[in-house]
Coordinates of N, CA and C in Angstrom, one line a residue:
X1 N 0.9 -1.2 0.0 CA 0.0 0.0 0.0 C 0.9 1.2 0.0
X2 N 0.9 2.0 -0.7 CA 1.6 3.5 -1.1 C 1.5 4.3 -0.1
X3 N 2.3 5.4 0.8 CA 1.7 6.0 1.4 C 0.9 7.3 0.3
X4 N -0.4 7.6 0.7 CA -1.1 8.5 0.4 C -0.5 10.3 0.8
X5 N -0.5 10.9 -0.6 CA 0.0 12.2 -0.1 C -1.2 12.8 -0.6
X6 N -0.6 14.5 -0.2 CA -1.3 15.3 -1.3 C -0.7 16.4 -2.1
X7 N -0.9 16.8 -3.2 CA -0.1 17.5 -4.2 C -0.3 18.9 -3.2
X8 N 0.4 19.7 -3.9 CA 0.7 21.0 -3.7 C -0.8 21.9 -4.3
X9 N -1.6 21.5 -4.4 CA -3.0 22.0 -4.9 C -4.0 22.2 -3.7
X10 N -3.9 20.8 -3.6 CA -4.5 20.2 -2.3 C -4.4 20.8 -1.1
X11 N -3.2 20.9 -1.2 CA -2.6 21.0 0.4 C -2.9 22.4 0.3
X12 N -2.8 23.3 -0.5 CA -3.5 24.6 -0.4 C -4.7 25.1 0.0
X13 N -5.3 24.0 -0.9 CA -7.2 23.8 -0.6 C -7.3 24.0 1.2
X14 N -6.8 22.2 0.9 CA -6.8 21.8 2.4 C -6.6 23.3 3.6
X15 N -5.4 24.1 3.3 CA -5.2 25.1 4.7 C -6.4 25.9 4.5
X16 N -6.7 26.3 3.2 CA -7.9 27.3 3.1 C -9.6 27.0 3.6
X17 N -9.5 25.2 3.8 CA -11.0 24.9 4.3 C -10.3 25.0 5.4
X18 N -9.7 25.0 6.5 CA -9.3 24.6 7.7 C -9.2 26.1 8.4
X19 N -8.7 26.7 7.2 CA -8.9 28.3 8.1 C -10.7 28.8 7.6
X20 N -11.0 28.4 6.9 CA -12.2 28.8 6.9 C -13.5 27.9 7.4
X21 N -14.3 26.8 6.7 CA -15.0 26.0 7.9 C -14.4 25.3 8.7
X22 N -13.0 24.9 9.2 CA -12.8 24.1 9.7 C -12.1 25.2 11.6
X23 N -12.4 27.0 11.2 CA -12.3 27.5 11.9 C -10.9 27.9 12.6
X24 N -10.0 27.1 11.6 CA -8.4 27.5 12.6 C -8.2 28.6 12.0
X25 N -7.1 29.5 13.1 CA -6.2 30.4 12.6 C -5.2 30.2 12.1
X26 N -4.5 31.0 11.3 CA -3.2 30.6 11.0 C -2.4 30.5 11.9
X27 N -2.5 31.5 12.8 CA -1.6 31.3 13.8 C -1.7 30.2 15.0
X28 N -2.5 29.4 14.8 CA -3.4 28.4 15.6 C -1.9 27.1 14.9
X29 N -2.6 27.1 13.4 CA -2.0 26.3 12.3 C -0.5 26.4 12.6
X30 N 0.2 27.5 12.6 CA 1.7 27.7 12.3 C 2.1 27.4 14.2
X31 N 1.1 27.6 15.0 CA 1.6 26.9 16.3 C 1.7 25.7 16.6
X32 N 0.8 24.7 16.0 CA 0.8 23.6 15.9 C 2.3 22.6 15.0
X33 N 2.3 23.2 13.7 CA 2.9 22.8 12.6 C 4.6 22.9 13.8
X34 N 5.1 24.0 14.2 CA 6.0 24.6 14.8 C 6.3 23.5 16.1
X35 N 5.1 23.1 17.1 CA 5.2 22.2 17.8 C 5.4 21.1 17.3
X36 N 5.0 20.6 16.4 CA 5.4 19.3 15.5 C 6.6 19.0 14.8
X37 N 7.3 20.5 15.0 CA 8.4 20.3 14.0 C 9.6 20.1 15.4
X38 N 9.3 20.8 16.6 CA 10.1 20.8 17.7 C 10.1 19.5 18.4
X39 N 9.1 18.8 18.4 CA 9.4 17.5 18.7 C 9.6 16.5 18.0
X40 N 9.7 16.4 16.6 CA 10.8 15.9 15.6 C 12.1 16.1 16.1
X41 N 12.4 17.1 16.1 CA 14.1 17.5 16.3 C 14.5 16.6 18.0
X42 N 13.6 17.0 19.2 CA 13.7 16.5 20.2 C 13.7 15.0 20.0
X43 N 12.9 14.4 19.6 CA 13.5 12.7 19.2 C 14.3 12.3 18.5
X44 N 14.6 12.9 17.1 CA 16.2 12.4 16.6 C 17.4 12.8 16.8
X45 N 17.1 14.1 17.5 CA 18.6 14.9 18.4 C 18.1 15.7 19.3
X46 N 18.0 14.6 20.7 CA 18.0 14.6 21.6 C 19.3 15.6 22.4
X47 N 19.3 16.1 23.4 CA 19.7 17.2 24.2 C 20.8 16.7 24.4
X48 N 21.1 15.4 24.3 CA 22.7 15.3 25.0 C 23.0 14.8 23.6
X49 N 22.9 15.1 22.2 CA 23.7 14.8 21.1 C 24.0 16.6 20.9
X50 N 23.9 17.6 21.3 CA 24.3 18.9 21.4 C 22.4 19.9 21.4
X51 N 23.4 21.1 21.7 CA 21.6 22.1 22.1 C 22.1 22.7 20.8
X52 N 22.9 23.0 20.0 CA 23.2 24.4 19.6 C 22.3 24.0 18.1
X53 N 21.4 24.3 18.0 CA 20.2 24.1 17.0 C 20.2 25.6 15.8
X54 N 20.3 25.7 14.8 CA 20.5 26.4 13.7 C 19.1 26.3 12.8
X55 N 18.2 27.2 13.2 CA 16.7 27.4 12.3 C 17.2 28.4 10.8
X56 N 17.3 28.0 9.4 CA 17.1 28.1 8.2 C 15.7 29.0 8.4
X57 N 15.5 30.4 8.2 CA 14.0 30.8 8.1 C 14.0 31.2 6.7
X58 N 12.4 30.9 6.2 CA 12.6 31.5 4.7 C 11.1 32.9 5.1
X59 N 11.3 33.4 4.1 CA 10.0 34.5 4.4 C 8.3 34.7 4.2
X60 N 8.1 33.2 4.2 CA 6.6 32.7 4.1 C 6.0 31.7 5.6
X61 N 5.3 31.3 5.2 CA 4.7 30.4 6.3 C 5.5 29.5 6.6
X62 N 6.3 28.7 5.9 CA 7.7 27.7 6.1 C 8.3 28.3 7.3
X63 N 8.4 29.7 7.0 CA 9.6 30.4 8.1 C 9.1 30.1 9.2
X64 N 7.5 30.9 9.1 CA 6.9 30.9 10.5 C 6.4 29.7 11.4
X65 N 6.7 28.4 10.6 CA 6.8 27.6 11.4 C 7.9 27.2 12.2
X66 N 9.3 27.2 11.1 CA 10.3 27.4 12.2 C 10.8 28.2 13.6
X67 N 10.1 29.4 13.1 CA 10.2 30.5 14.1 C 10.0 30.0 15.4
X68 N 8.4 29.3 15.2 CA 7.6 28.9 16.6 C 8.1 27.1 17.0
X69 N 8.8 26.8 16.3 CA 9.7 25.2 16.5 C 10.9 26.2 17.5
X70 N 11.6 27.0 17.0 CA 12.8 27.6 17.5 C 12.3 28.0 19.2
X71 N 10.9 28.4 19.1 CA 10.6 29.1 20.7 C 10.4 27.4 21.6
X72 N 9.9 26.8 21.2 CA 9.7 25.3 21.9 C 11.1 25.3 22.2
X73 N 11.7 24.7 21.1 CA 13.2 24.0 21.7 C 14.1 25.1 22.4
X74 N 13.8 26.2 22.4 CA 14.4 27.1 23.4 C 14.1 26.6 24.9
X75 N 12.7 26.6 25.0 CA 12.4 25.9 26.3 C 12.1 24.5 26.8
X76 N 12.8 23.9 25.7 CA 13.1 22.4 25.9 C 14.5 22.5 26.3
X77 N 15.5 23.6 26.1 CA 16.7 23.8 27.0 C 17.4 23.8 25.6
X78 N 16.9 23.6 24.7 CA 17.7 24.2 23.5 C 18.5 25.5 23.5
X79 N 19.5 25.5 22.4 CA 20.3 26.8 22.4 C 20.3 27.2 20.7
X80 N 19.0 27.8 20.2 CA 18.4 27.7 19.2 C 19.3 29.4 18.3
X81 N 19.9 29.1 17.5 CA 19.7 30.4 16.8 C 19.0 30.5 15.5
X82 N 18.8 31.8 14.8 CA 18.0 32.0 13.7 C 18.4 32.5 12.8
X83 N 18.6 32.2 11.6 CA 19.2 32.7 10.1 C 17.8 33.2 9.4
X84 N 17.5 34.6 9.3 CA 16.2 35.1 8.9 C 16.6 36.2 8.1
X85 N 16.9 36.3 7.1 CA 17.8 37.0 6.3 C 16.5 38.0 5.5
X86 N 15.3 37.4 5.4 CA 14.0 38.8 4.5 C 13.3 38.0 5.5
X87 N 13.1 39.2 6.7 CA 12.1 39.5 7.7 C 10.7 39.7 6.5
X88 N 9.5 39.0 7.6 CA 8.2 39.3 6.5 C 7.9 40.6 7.4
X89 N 7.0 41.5 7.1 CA 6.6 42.4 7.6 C 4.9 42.2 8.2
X90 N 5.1 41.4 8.1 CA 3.5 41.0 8.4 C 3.8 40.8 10.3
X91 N 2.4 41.5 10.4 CA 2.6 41.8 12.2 C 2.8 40.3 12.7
X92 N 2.6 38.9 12.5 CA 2.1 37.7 12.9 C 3.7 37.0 12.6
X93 N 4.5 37.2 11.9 CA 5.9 37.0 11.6 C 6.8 37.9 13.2
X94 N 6.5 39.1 12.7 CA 7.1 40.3 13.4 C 6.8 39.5 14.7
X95 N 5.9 39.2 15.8 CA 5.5 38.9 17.3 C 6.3 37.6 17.1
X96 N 6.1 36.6 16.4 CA 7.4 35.5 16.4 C 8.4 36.1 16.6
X97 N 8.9 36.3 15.6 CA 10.8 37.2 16.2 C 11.2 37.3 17.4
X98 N 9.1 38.6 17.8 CA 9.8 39.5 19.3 C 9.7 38.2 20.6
X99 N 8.7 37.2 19.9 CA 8.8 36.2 20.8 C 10.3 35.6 21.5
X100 N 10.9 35.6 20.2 CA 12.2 34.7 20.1 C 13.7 35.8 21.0
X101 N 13.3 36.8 20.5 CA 14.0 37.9 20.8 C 14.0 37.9 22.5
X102 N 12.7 37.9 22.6 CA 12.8 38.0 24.6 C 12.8 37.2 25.4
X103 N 13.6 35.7 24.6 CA 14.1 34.6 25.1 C 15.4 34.4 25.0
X104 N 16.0 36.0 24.5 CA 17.4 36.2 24.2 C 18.0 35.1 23.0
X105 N 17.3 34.8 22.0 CA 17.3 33.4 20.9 C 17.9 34.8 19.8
X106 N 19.6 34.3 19.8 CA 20.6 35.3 18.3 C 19.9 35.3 17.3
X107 N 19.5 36.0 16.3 CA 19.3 35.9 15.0 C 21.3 36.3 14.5
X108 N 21.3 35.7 13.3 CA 22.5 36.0 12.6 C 22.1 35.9 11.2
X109 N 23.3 36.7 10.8 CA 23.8 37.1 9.3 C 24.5 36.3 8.7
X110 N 25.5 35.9 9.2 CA 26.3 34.8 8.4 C 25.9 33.1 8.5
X111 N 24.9 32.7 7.6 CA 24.8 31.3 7.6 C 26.0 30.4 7.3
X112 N 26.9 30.4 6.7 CA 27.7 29.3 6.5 C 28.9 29.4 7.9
X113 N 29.2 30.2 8.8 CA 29.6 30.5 10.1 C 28.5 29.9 11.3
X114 N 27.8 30.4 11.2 CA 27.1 29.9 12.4 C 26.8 28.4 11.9
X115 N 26.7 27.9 10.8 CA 26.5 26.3 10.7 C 27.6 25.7 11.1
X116 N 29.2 26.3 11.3 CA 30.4 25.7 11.6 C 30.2 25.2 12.9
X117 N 29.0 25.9 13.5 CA 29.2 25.8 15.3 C 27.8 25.2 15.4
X118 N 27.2 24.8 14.8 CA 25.3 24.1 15.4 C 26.0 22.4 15.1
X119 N 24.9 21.7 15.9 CA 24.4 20.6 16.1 C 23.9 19.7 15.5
X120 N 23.0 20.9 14.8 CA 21.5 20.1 14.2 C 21.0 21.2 13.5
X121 N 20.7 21.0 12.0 CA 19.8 22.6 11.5 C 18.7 22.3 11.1
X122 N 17.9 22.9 11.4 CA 15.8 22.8 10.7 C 16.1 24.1 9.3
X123 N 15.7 23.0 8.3 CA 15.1 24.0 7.2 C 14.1 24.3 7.4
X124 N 13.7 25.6 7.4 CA 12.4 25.8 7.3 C 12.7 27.1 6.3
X125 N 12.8 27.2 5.2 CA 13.2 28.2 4.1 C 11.8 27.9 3.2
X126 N 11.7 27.0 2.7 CA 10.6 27.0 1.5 C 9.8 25.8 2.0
X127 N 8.5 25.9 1.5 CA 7.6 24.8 2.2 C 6.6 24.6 1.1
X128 N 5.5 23.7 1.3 CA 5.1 22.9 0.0 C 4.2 24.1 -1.3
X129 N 4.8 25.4 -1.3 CA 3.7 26.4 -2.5 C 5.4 26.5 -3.3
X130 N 6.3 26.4 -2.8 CA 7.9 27.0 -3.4 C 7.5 26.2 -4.8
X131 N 8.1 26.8 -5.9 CA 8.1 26.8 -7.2 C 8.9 27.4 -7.9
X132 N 9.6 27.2 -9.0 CA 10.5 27.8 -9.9 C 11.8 27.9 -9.0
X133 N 12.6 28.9 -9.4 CA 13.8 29.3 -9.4 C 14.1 29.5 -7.5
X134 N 15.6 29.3 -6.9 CA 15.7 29.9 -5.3 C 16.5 30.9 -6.0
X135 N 16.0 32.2 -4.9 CA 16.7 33.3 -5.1 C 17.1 33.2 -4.1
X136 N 18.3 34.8 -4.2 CA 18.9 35.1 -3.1 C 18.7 35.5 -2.2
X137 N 19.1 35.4 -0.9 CA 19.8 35.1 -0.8 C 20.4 33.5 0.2
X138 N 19.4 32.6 -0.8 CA 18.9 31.3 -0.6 C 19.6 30.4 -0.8
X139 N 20.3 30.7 -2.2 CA 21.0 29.3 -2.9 C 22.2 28.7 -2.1
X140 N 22.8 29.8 -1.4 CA 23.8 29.4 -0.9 C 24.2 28.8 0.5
X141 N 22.7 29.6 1.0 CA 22.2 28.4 1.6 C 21.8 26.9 1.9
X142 N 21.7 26.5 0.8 CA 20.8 25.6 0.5 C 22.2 24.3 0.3
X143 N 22.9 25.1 -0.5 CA 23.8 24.8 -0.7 C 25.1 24.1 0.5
X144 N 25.2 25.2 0.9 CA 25.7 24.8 2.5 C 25.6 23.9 3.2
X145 N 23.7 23.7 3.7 CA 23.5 22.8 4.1 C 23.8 21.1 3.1
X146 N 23.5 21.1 2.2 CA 23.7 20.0 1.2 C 25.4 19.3 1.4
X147 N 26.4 20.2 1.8 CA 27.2 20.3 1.8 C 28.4 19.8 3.0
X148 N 27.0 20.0 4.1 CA 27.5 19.6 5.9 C 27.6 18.1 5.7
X149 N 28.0 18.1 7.0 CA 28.1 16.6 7.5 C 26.9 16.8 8.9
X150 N 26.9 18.0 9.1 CA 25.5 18.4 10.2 C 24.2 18.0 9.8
X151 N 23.2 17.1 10.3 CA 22.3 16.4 10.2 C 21.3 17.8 9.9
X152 N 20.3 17.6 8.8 CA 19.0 18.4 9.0 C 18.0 17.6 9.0
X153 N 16.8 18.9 9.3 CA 16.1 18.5 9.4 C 14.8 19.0 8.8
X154 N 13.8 19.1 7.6 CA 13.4 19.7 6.4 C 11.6 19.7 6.9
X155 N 11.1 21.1 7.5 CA 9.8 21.0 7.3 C 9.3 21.2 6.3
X156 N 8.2 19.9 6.3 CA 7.4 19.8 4.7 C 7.7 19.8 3.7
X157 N 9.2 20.0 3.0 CA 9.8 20.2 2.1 C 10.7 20.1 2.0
X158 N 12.2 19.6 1.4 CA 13.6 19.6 1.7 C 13.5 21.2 0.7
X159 N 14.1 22.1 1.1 CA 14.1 23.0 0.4 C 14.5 23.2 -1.1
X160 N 14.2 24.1 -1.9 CA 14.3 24.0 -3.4 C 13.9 22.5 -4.3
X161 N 13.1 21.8 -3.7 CA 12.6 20.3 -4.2 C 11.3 20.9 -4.8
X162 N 11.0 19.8 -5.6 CA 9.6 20.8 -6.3 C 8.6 19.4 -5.4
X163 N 8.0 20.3 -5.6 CA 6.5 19.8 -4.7 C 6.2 17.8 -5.2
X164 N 6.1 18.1 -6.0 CA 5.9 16.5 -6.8 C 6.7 15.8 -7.2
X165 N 7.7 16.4 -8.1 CA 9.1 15.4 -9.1 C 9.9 15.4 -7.5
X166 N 10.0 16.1 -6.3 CA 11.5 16.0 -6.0 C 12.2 16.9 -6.1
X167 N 14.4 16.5 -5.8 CA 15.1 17.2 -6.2 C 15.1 17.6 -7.3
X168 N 15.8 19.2 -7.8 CA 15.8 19.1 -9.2 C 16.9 18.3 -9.4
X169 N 17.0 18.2 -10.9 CA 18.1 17.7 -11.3 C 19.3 18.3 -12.2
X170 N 19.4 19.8 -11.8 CA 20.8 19.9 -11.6 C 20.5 21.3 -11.0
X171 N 22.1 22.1 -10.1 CA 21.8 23.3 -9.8 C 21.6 23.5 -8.5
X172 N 20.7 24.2 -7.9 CA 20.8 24.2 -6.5 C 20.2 23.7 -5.9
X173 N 20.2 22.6 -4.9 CA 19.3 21.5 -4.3 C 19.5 19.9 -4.9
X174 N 19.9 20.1 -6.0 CA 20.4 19.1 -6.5 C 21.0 17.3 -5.9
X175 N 22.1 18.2 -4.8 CA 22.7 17.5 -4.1 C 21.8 17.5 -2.6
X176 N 20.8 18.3 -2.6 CA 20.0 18.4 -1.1 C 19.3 17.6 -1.0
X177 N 19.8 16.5 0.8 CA 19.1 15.2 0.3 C 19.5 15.5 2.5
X178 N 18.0 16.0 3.2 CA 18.7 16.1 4.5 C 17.8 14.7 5.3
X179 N 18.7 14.4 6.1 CA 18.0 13.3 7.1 C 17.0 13.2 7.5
X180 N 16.2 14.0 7.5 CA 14.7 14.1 8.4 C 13.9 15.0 7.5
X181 N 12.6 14.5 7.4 CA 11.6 15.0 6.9 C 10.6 15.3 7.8
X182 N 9.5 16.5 8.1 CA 8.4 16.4 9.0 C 7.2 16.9 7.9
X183 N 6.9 15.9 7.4 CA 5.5 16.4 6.8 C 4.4 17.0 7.8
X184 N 4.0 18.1 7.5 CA 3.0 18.4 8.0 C 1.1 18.9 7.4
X185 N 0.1 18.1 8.3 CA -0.7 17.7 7.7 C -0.7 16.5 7.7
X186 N -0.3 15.7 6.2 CA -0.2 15.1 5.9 C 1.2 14.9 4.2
X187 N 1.6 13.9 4.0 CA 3.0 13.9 3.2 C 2.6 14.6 1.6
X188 N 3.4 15.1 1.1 CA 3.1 15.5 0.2 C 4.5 14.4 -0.8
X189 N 4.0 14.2 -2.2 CA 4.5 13.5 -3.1 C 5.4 13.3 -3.6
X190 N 6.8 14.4 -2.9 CA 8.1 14.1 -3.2 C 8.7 13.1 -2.1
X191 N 8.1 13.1 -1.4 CA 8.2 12.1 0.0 C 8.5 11.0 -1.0
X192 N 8.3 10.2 -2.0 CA 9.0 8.8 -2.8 C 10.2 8.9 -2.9
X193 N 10.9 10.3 -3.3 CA 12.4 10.5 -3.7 C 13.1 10.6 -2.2
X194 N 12.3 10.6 -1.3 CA 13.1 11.1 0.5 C 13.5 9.5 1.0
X195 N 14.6 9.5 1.7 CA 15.5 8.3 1.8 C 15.7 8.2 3.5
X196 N 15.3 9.5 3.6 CA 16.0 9.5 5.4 C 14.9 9.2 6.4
X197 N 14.5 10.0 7.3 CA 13.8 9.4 8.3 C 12.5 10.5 8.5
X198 N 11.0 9.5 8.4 CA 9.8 10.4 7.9 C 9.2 10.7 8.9
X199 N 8.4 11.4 9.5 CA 7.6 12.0 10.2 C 6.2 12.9 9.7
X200 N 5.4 12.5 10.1 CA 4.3 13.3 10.8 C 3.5 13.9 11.4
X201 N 2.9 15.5 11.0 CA 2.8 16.1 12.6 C 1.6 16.7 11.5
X202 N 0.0 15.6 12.3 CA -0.9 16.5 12.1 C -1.9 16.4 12.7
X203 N -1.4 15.8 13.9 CA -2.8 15.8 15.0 C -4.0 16.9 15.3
X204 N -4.8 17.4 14.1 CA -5.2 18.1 14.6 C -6.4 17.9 13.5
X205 N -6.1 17.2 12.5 CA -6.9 17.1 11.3 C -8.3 16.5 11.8
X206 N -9.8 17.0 11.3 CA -10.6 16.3 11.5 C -11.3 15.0 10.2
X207 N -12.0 14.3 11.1 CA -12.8 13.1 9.6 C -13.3 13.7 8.4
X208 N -13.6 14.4 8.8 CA -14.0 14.9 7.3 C -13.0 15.7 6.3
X209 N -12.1 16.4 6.6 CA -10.8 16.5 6.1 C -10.3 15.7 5.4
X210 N -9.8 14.6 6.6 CA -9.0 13.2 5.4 C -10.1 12.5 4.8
X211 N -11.3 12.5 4.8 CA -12.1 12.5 3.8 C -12.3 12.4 2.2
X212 N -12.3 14.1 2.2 CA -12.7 14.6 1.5 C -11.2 15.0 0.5
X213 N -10.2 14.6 1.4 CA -8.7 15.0 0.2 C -8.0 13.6 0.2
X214 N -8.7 12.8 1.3 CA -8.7 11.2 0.7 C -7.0 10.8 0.9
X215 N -6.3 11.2 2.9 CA -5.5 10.6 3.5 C -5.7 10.1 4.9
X216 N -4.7 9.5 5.2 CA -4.8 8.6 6.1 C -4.2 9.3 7.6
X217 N -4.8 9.3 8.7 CA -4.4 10.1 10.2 C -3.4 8.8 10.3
X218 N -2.2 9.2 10.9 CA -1.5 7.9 11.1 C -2.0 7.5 12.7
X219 N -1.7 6.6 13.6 CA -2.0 6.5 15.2 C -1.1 7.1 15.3
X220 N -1.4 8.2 16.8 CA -0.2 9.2 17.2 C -0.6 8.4 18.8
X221 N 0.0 8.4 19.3 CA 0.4 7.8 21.1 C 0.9 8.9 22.1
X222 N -0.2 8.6 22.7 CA -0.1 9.3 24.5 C -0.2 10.7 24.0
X223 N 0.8 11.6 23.8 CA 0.7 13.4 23.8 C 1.7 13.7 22.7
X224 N 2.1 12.5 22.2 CA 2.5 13.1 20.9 C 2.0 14.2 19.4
X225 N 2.7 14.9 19.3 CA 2.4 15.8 17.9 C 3.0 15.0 16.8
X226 N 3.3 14.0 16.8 CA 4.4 13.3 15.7 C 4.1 12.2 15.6
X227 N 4.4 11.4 14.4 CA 4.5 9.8 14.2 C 5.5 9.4 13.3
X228 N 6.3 8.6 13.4 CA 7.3 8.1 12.4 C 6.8 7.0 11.5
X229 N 7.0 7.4 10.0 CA 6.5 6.2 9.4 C 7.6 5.7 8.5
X230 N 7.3 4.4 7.8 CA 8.2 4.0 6.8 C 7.7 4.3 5.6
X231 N 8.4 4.2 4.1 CA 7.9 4.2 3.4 C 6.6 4.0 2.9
X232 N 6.3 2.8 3.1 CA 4.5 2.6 2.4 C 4.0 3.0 3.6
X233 N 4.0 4.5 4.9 CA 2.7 5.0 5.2 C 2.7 4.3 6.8
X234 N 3.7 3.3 7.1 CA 3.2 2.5 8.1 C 3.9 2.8 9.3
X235 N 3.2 2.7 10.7 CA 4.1 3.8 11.6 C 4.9 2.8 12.3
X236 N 6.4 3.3 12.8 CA 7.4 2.6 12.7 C 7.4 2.5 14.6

């Protein structure tokens, strides 16, 4: 049995019924997605494999999930910094930051420096709407990471992957292939090309949801936001 995804259509649909009859906020959504992505990181690099956690932000909803993963693992005793290079201006981005800010959580400038000294890094740069070309000042980013021996870890998206085919195949992202995936929701259909270690964080979805876009809730246990699955969908 295949695991069941959903395209990059879908998954748009999907946020738009969920903020609309299904009554979440985004900021409801991006707190949730955020907690799902922080206790990913907490089970595969655990506090005594190092704290010093390196968040990838990009300037859409991707970012702002990291943002709110960054404020968790702060108070999971993490030592989280933040590479946010095009601040969004939207007041709902902006209160993340100041959140992160009055937890004394660094933002920096130089990503390929501060990756010399992290742990562990969360991409959260592009997430499942990214399309066409990475601009700057992304590529080299992207690149960087591709490039570590430092474990990542890729919400929703390995960044610059296209939604459906995957990596591209040649260029930047090319060689982007990071250890952990955290689908959120549910997986979207580059997940076939992903080799490392799968996750899902979407305890929040109702029946009629996976319904009507036709996936599967995986069993999540005790107070988890997460489930690990294998390939064909099945939880590990």
């Amino acid at each position: 049995m295949a695991l069941k995804t959903l395209s990059a259509k879908a998954a748009a649909a999907l946020d738009k019924d969920l903020m609309s009859t299904g009554a979440f906020s985004i900021d409801q959504l991006m707190e949730l997605a955020g907690l799902s992505v922080s206790q990913v990181v907490y089970r595969v690099h655990p506090l005594n494999k190092g704290r010093r956690i390196l968040v990838a932000v990009g300037p859409g909803n991707n970012g702002g999930d990291g943002l709110v993963a960054a404020r968790h693992l702060r108070h999971y005793g993490y030592q989280p910094s933040i590479y946010y290079p095009k601040r969004s201006k939207k007041e709902l981005y902006q209160r993340l930051a100041k959140q992160l800010e009055d937890l004394d959580v660094p933002f920096v400038d130089d990503f390929p420096t501060a990756l010399q000294s992290a742990d562990h890094v969360v991409d959260a740069i592009f997430g499942f709407s990214f399309s066409g070309e990475v601009r700057e000042p992304f590529p080299p980013v992207i690149q960087a990471m591709a490039e570590s021996k430092i474990p990542v870890t890729s919400v929703d998206a390995p960044s610059s992957w296209d939604i459906e085919e995957g990596p591209p195949k040649s260029g930047v992202g090319s060689n982007f292939h990071p250890d952990v995936l955290v689908s959120l929701t549910a997986p979207k259909p580059l997940v076939k090309h992903f080799k490392g270690r799968h996750f899902i964080g979407g305890r929040f979805v109702t029946p009629g949801i996976t319904q009507k876009y036709d996936f599967d809730v995986p069993a999540y246990e005790g107070i988890d936001q997460i489930v690990e699955v294998g390939p064909e969908g099945l939880k590990l």
